[in-house]
Coordinates of C-alpha atoms and ligand atoms in Angstrom, one line a residue:
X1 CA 16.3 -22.6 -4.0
X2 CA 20.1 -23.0 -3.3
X3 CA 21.6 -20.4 -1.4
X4 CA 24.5 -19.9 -3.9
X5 CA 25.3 -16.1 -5.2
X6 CA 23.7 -17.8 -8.8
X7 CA 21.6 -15.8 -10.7
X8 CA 17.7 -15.7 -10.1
X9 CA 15.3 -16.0 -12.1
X10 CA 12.2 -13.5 -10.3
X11 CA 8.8 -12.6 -11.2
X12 CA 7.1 -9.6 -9.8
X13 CA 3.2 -10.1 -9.5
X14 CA 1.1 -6.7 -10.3
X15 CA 1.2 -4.4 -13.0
X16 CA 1.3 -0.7 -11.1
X17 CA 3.4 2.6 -10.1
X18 CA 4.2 0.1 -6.8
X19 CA 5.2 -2.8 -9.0
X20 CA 7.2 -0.1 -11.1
X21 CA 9.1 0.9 -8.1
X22 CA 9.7 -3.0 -6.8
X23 CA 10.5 -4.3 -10.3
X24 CA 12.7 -1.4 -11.4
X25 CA 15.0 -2.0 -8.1
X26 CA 15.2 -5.9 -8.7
X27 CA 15.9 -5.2 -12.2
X28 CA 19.1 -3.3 -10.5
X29 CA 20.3 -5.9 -8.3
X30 CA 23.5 -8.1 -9.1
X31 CA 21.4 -11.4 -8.2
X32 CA 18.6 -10.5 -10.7
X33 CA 19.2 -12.5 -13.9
X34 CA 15.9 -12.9 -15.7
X35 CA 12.8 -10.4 -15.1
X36 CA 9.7 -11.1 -15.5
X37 CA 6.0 -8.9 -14.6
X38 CA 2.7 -10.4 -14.4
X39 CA 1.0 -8.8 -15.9
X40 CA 3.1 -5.4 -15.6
X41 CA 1.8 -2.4 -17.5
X42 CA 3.8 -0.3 -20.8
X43 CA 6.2 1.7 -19.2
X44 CA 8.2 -1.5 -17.7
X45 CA 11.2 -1.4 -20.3
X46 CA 13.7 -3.3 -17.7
X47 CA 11.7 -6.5 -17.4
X48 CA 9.5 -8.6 -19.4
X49 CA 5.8 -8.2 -19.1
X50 CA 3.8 -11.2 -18.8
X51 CA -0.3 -10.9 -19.9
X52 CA -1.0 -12.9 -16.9
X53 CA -3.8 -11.1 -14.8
X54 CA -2.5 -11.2 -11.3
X55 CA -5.5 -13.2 -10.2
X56 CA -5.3 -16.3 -12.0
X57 CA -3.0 -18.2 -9.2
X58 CA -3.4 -21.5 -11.8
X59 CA -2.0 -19.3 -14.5
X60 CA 0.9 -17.6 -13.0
X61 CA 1.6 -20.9 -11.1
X62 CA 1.8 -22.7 -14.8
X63 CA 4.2 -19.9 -16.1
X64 CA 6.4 -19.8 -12.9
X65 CA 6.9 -23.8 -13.0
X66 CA 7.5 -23.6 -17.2
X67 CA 10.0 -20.7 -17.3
X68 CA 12.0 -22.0 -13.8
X69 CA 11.3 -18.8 -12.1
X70 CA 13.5 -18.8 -8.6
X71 CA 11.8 -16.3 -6.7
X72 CA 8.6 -14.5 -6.6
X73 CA 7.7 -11.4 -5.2
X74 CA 3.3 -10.8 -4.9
X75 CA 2.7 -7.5 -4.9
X76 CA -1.4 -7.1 -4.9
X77 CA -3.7 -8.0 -1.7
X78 CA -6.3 -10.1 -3.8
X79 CA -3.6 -12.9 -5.6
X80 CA -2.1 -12.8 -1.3
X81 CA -5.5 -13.4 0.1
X82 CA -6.5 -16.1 -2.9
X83 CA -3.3 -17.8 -1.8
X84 CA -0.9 -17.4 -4.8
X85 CA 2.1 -17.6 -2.0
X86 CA 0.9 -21.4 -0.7
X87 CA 0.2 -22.0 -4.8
X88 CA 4.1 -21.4 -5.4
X89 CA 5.8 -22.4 -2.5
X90 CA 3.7 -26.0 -2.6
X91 CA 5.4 -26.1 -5.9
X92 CA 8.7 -25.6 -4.4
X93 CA 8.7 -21.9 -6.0
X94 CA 10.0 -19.4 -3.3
X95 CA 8.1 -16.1 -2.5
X96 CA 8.1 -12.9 -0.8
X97 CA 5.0 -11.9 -0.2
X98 CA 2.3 -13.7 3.0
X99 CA 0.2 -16.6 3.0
X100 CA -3.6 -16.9 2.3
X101 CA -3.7 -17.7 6.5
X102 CA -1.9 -14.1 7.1
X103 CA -3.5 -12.2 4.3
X104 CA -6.9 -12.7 6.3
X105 CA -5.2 -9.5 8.6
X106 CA -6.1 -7.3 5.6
X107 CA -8.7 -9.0 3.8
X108 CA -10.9 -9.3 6.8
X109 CA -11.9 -6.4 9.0
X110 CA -13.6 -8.1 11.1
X111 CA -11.3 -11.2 11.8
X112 CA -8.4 -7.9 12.3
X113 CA -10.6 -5.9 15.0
X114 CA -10.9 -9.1 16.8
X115 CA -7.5 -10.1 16.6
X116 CA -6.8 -6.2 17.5
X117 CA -9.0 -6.8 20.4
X118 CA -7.7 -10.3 21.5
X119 CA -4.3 -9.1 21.9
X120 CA -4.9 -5.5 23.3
X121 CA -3.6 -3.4 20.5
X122 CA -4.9 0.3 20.3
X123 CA -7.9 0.7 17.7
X124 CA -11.1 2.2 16.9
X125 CA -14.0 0.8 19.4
X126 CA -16.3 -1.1 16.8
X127 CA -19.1 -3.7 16.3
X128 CA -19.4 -6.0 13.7
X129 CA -22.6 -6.7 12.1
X130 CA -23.2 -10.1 9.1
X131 CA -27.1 -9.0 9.6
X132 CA -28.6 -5.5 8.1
X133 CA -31.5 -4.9 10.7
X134 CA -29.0 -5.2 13.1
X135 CA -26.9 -2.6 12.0
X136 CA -29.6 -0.3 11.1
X137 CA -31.0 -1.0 14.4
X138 CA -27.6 -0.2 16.2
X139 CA -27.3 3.3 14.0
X140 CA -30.1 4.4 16.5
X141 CA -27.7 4.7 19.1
X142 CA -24.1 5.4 17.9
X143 CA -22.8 8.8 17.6
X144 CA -21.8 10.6 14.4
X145 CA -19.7 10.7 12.2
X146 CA -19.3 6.7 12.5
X147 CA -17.4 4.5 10.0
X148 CA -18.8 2.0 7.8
X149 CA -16.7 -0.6 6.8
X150 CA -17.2 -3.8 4.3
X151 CA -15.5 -6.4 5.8
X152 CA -13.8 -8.0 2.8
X153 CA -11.0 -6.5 0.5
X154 CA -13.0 -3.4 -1.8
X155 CA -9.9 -2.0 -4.4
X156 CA -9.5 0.8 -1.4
X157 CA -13.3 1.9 -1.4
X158 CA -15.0 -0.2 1.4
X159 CA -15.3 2.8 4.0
X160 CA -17.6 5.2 4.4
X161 CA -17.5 7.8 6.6
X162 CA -21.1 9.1 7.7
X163 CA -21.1 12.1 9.0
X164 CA -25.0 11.8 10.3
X165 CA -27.7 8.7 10.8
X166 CA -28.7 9.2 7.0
X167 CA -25.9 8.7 5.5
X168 CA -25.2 5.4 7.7
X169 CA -28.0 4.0 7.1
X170 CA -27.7 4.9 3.1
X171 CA -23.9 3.7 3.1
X172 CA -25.5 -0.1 5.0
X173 CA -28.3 -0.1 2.5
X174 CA -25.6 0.0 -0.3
X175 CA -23.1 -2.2 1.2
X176 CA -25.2 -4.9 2.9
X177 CA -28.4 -5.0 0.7
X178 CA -27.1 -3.5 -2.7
X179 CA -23.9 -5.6 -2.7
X180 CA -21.7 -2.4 -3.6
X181 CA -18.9 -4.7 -2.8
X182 CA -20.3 -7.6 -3.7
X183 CA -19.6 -10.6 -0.7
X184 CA -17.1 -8.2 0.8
X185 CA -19.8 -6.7 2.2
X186 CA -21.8 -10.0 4.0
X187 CA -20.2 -8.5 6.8
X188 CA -19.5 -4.9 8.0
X189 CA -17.6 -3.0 10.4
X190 CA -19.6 0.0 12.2
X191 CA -16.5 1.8 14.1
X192 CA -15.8 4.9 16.1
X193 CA -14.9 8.1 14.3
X194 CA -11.0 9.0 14.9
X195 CA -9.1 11.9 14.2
X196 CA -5.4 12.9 13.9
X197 CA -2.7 12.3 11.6
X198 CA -2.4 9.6 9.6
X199 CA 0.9 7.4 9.4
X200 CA 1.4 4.5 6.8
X201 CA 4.4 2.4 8.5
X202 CA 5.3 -0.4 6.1
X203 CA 7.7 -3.2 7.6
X204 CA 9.4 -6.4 6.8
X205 CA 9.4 -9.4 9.1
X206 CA 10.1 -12.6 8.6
X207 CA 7.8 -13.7 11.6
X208 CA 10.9 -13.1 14.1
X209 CA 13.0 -10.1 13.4
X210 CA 11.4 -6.4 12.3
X211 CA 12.6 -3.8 10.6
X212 CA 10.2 -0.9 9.8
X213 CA 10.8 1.2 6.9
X214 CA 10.6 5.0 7.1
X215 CA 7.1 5.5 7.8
X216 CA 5.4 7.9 5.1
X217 CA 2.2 9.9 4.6
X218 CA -0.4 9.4 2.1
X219 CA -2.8 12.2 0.5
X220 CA -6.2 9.8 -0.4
X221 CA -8.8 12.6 -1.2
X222 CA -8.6 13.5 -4.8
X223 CA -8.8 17.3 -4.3
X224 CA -6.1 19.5 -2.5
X225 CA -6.9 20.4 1.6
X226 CA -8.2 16.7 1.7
X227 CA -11.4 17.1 -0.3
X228 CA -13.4 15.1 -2.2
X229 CA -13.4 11.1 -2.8
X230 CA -11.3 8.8 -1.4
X231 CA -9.1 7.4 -3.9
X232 CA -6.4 4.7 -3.9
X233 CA -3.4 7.7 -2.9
X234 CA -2.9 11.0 -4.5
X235 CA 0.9 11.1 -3.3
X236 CA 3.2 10.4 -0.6
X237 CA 5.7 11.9 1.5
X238 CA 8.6 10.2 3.6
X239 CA 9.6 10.0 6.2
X240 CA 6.7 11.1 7.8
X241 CA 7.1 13.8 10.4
X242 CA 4.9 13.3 13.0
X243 CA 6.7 9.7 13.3
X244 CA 9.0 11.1 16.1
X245 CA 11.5 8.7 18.3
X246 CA 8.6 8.5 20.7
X247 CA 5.6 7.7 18.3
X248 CA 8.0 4.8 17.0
X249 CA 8.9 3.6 20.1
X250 CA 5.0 3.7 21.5
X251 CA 4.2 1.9 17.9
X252 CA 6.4 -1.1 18.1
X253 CA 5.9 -1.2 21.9
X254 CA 1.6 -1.4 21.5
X255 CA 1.5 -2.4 18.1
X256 CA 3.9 -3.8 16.1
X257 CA 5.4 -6.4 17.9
X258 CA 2.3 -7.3 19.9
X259 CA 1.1 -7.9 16.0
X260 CA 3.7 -9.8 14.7
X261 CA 3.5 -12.0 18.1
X262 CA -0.3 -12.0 17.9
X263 CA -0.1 -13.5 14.3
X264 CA 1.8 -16.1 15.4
X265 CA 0.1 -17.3 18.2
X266 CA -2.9 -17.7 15.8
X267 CA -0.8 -19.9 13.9
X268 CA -0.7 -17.7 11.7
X269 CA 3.1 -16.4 11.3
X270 CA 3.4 -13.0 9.3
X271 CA 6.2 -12.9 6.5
X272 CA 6.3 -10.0 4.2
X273 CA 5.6 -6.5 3.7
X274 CA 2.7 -5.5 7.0
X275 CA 1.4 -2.3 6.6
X276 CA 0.7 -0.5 9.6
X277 CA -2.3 2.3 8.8
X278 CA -2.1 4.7 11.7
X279 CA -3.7 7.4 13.2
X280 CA -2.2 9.8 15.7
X281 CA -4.8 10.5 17.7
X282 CA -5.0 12.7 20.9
X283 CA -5.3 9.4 22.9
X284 CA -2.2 7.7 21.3
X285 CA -2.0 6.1 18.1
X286 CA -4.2 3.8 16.7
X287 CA -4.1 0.9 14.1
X288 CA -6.9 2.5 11.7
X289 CA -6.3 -0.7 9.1
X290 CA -3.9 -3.5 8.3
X291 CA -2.2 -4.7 5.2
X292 CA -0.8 -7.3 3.9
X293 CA 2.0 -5.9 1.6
X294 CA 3.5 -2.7 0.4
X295 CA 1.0 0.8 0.2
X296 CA 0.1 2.5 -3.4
X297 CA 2.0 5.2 -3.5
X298 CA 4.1 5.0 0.0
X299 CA 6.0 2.1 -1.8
X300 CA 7.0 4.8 -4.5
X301 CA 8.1 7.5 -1.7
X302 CA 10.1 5.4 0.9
X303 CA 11.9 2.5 -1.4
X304 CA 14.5 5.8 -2.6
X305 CA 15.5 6.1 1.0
X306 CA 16.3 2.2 1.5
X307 CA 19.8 2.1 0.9
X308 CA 20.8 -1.6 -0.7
X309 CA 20.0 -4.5 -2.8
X310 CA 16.1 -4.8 -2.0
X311 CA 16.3 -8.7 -3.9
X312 CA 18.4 -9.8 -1.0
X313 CA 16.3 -8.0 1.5
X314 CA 13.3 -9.8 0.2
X315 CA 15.6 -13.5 -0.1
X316 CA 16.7 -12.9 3.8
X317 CA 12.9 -12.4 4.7
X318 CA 12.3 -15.4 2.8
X319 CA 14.9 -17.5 4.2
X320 CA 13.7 -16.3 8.1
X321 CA 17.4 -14.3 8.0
X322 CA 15.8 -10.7 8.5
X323 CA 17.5 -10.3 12.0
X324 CA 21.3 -10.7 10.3
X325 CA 20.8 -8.4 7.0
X326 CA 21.7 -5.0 7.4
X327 CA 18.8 -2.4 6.1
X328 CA 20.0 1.7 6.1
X329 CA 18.0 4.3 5.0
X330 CA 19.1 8.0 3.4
X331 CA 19.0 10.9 5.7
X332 CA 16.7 12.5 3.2
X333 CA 12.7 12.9 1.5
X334 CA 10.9 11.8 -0.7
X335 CA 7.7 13.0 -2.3
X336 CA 5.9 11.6 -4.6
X337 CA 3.2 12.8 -6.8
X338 CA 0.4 10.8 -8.6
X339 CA -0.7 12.3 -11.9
X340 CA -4.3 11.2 -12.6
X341 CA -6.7 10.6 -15.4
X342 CA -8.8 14.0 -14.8
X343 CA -12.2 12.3 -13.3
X344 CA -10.4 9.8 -11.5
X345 CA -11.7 7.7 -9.0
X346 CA -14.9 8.1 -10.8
X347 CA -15.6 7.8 -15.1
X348 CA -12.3 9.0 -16.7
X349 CA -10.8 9.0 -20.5
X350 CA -7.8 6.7 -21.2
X351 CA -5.7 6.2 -24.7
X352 CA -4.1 10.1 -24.2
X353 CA -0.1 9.8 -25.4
X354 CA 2.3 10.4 -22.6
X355 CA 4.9 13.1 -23.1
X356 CA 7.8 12.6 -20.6
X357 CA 11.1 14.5 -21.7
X358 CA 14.2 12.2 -21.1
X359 CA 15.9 13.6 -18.2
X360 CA 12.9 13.4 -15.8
X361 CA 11.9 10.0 -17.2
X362 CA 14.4 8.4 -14.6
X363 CA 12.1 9.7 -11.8
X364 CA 8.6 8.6 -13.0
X365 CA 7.5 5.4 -12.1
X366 CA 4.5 3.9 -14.8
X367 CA 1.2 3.1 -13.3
X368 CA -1.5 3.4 -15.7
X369 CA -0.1 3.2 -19.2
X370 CA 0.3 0.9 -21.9
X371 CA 2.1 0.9 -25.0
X372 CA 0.7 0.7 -28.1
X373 CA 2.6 1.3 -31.7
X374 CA 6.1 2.7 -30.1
X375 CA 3.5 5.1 -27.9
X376 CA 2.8 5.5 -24.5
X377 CA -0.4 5.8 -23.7
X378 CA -2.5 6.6 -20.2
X379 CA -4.7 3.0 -19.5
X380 CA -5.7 4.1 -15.9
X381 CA -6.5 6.4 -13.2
X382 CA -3.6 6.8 -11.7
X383 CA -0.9 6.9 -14.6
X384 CA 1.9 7.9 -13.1
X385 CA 4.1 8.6 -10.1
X386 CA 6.6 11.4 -9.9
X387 CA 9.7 11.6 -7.6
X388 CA 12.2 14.0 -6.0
X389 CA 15.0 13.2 -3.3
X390 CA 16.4 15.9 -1.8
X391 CA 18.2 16.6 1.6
X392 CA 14.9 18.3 2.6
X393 CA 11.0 18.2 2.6
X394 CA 10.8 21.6 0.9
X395 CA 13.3 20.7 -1.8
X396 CA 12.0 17.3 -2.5
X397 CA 8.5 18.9 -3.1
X398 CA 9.5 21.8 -4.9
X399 CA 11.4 19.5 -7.6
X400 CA 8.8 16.3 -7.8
X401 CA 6.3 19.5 -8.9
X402 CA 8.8 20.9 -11.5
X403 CA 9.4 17.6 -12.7
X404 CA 5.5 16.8 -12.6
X405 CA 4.9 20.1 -14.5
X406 CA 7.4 18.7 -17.6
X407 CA 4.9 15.9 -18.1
X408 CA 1.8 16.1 -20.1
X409 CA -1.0 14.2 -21.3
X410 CA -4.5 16.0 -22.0
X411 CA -7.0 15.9 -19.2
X412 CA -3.7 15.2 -16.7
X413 CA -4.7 16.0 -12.9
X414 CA -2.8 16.0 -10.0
X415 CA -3.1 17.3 -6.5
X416 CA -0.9 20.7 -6.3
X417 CA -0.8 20.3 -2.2
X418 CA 1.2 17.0 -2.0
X419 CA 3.9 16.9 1.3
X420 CA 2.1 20.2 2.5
X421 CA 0.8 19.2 5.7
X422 CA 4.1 17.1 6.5
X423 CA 5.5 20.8 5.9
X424 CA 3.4 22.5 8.1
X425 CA 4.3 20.2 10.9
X426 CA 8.0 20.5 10.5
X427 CA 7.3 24.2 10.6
X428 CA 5.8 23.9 13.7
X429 CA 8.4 21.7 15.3
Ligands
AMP1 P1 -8.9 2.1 5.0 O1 -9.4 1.6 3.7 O2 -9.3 1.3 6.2 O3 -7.5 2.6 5.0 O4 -9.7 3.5 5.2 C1 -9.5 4.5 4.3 C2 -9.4 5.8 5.0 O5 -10.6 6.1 5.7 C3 -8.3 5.9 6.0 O6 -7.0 6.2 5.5 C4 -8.8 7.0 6.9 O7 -8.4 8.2 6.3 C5 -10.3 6.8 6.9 N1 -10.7 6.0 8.1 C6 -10.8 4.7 8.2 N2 -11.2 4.3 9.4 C7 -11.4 5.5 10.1 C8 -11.8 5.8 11.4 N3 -12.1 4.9 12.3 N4 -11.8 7.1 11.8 C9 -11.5 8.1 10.9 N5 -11.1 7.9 9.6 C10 -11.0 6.6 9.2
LIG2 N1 -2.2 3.9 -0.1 C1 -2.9 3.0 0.7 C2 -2.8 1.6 0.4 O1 -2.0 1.1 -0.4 O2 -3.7 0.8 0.9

């Protein structure tokens, strides 16, 4: 791609509240000419939605090439880890987003607590296990609760946490023998139980330079206190409070650069979005997971406090340039609130019209909706994503609630606790 201030054509792979957020600020830059979404979902007026599914690395490869699409941006862990990035770029298409080799940080848990290991940054003790008598025989002797992982990439439900030695050996039975996960679970992850706050830190690097975004806080149980099911995030707040001068500075210090240098040593040089999951625990933070791109719903929370043209941030990572581009952030928060289909993460109704009134539709980023005859209509579990800036936590919450409350669709849930416990904390300090 020439470097010239020319108009790009870019596609944005994905079709969620994430995507929304990414592909709703391209749509806004001055380098954005045409915009395209594979496959994108209803709500995406600004851009052009593509019924690609964001698997098919052949089919989005063919489209990219045929409409001379400049740049593209992969969103979702599965097209990163099947190697749509190599597909592209070995066609001469650029990308953000990492290669298959550097996906392998997310889509293996086994190859990341060994590489966590190898280069001495802070995680959960573990074993890995590719053998079920092995595991079951090792359950004998751990302590409780433990953590069951599938190794492979599991849409966000691959962990179990057993709280006794029936549960563990239930959660290996499913995973290992009954496939819950299909091959993602060959191989599993039995790991110390930690506990503390959680911290989602997403960064960009180019595999030189750094630049961590404010770090946010996601809300996975579906029910308020953090009940219930894990689910792929209920909400987000940012910045996240208990990421204090010194928790940043211990994180890039024993995590994130030792990361980002780790990768490379192993050949296997990390550009794009790395998410950091971490837990803040009583003996200093922890890497809980990896991923390979931008969080579902922290995406939503923290791209309103990045200040500037995200396209060009994205083209500098690209171009290895990361250490000369300029990022600022607001001095505010963010919340954002996921409304649900009510049932969600388990059986739930779609096809329910969408009523947003027009002045709070600028803050609602589209997840699961499509349209159909002029109508909006709820296609998924988590349909949308409310959002409030304000100059503080309290204020932010307060509105991205009265906004959420303006919404409806029948059998609409959402969690009424969102940025509480980021409240508390601020309280306290
Ligand atoms: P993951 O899919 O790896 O992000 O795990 C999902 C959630 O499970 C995390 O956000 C944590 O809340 C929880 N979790 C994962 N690993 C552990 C662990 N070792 N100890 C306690 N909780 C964990
Ligand atoms: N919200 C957690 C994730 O995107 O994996």
């Amino acid at each position: 791609m020439d470097n010239s201030n020319k108009k790009l054509t870019v596609a944005v792979i994905g079709g969620g509240g994430r995507e929304y957020a990414i592909a709703k600020r391209i749509s806004e830059s001055e380098r954005t000419g045409k915009l395209y979404v594979i496959p994108g979902n209803g709500g995406m007026d600004f851009a052009e939605c593509v019924a690609i599914t964001a698997t098919d690395v052949e089919g989005v490869c063919a489209f990219c090439v045929k409409n001379d699409v400049d740049f593209v941006v992969v969103t979702p862990d599965d097209p990163l880890a099947l190697g749509m990035v190599n597909a592209l770029e070995s066609r001469g298409i650029d990308c953000f987003g990492c290669t298959k080799e550097s996906a392998i940080i997310e889509a293996s848990k086994a190859f990341a607590k060994d590489f966590m290991k190898k280069y001495s940054i802070p995680t959960a003790d573990y074993r890995i296990f590719d053998n079920a008598a092995n595991a079951l025989s090792y359950l004998e002797q751990t302590s409780y609760p433990t953590v069951i992982k599938a190794d492979g990439l599991a849409l966000g439900k691959g962990v179990i946490i057993a709280s006794d030695k029936a549960q563990a050996v239930a959660a290996v039975h499913s995973i290992m023998e009954e496939k819950a996960f299909g091959n993602s679970g060959n191989t599993i992850v039995i790991e110390e139980f930690l506990e503390g706050a959680e911290i989602s830190l997403l960064t960009l690097t180019d595999g030189k330079a750094v630049v961590c975004l404010p770090a946010s806080m996601d809300h996975k149980k579906v029910f308020d206190g953090d009940e219930g099911l894990n689910t792929g995030g209920m909400g987000a707040v940012a910045p996240n409070p208990y990421f204090t001068p010194d928790v940043q500075k211990e994180c890039l210090e024993k995590i994130v650069f030792p990361t980002v240098e780790g990768m490379k040593k192993e050949g296997r040089t990390f550009v794009g979005c790395l998410y950091f999951g971490l837990m803040l625990t009583a003996k200093g933070v922890k890497v809980i997971e990896y991923n390979c791109r931008f969080g579902d719903p922290e995406t939503q929370a923290v791209l309103p406090l990045v200040k500037g043209d995200l396209l060009e941030f994205f083209l500098c990572v690209r171009e290895g340039k990361l250490a000369d581009c300029n990022i600022e952030f607001e001095n505010k928060f963010c919340c954002c609130v996921c409304m649900t289909s009510g049932g969600y993460p388990q059986a739930y109704k779609k096809g329910y019209e969408i009523d947003i009134p027009d002045d709070v539709a600028p803050f609602v980023c589209i997840a699961g909706a499509k349209k159909a005859e002029g109508k909006l209509l709820t296609a998924g579990g988590r349909v949308l994503n409310v959002l409030a800036v304000a100059d503080t936590l309290d204020k932010a919450v307060e509105t991205a609630y009265q906004r959420t409350r303006e919404i409806h669709f029948e059998n609409a849930y959402y969690r009424k606790d969102i940025g509480q416990r980021a409240l508390n904390k601020l309280k306290r300090s």
